[in-house]
Coordinates of C-alpha atoms in Angstrom, one line a residue:
T3 CA -0.1 0.4 -0.2
M4 CA 0.6 3.7 -0.1
D5 CA 1.1 4.0 3.2
D6 CA 3.7 0.5 3.9
E7 CA 5.7 2.8 1.1
G8 CA 5.4 5.7 2.6
K9 CA 7.1 4.8 5.9
S10 CA 9.5 2.4 4.3
H11 CA 10.9 5.6 2.3
R12 CA 10.6 8.3 5.3
G13 CA 13.0 5.2 7.4
K14 CA 15.8 5.0 4.4
S15 CA 14.9 8.5 4.9
H16 CA 15.7 8.8 8.7
E17 CA 18.9 6.6 8.6
G18 CA 20.4 8.8 6.3
D19 CA 19.5 11.9 8.3
I20 CA 21.4 10.5 11.9
K21 CA 24.2 9.6 9.4
K22 CA 24.8 13.5 9.3
E23 CA 23.9 14.2 11.6
V24 CA 26.2 12.2 13.5
L25 CA 29.3 13.5 11.2
N26 CA 28.3 17.2 11.9
L27 CA 28.3 16.2 16.0
L28 CA 31.5 14.5 15.9
K29 CA 33.5 17.2 13.6
K30 CA 32.4 19.5 17.1
N31 CA 33.8 17.3 19.8
L32 CA 31.1 18.0 22.3
N33 CA 30.2 16.2 25.2
D34 CA 27.7 13.7 25.9
N35 CA 25.5 16.4 27.2
A36 CA 26.6 18.8 25.4
V37 CA 25.0 16.8 22.3
L38 CA 21.5 15.7 24.1
Q39 CA 21.8 20.1 24.1
A40 CA 22.1 20.5 20.7
L41 CA 19.7 17.5 19.5
R42 CA 16.5 18.2 22.0
K43 CA 16.9 22.0 20.7
K44 CA 16.7 21.0 17.0
Y45 CA 14.8 18.0 17.2
S46 CA 11.4 18.1 19.2
D47 CA 11.0 14.0 18.9
S48 CA 12.5 11.9 21.5
D49 CA 12.8 8.8 19.6
F50 CA 14.6 10.7 17.0
V51 CA 17.2 12.2 19.4
H52 CA 17.5 9.0 21.3
A53 CA 18.7 7.2 17.7
I54 CA 20.7 9.7 17.2
F55 CA 22.5 9.7 19.9
E56 CA 22.8 6.0 20.3
A57 CA 24.1 6.5 16.6
Y58 CA 26.6 9.0 17.9
K59 CA 28.1 7.0 20.9
H60 CA 28.3 3.5 18.7
R61 CA 30.3 6.1 16.4
L62 CA 32.6 7.6 18.8
D63 CA 33.3 4.1 20.4
H64 CA 34.3 2.9 17.5
I65 CA 36.7 5.8 16.9
T66 CA 37.5 5.9 20.1
K67 CA 38.8 1.9 20.1
K68 CA 40.9 2.3 16.8
A69 CA 43.1 5.2 17.9
K70 CA 43.9 3.2 20.6
K71 CA 44.6 0.2 19.0
F72 CA 47.0 2.4 16.5
R73 CA 48.2 4.5 19.7
D74 CA 49.3 0.9 21.2
L75 CA 50.8 -0.8 18.0
M76 CA 53.4 2.7 17.7
L77 CA 54.0 2.5 21.2
H78 CA 55.1 -1.7 20.8
R79 CA 56.2 -0.8 17.6
Y80 CA 58.6 2.7 18.3
A81 CA 59.0 2.1 22.0
G82 CA 62.4 3.3 23.6
R83 CA 63.0 5.4 20.1
I84 CA 60.8 8.2 20.9
T85 CA 63.0 11.1 22.6
N86 CA 62.2 14.7 24.1

């Protein structure tokens, strides 16, 4: 039906909106409280705010894990070579 197609399309649209919003938030380098405040100010739909915040936290955790892994690899590989 037409409604089902509309809902399906809207869901895909929200997914793109969430990704864009997450990228914008990551660029701003805000803390979690500031992120939530900004989202609540921008969007009235609390479910949408929650979805964006969850995606933001997931992405931030992923980036943090990758950065720590890279740091540990560099420290292990170049241990003793770094001079101040």
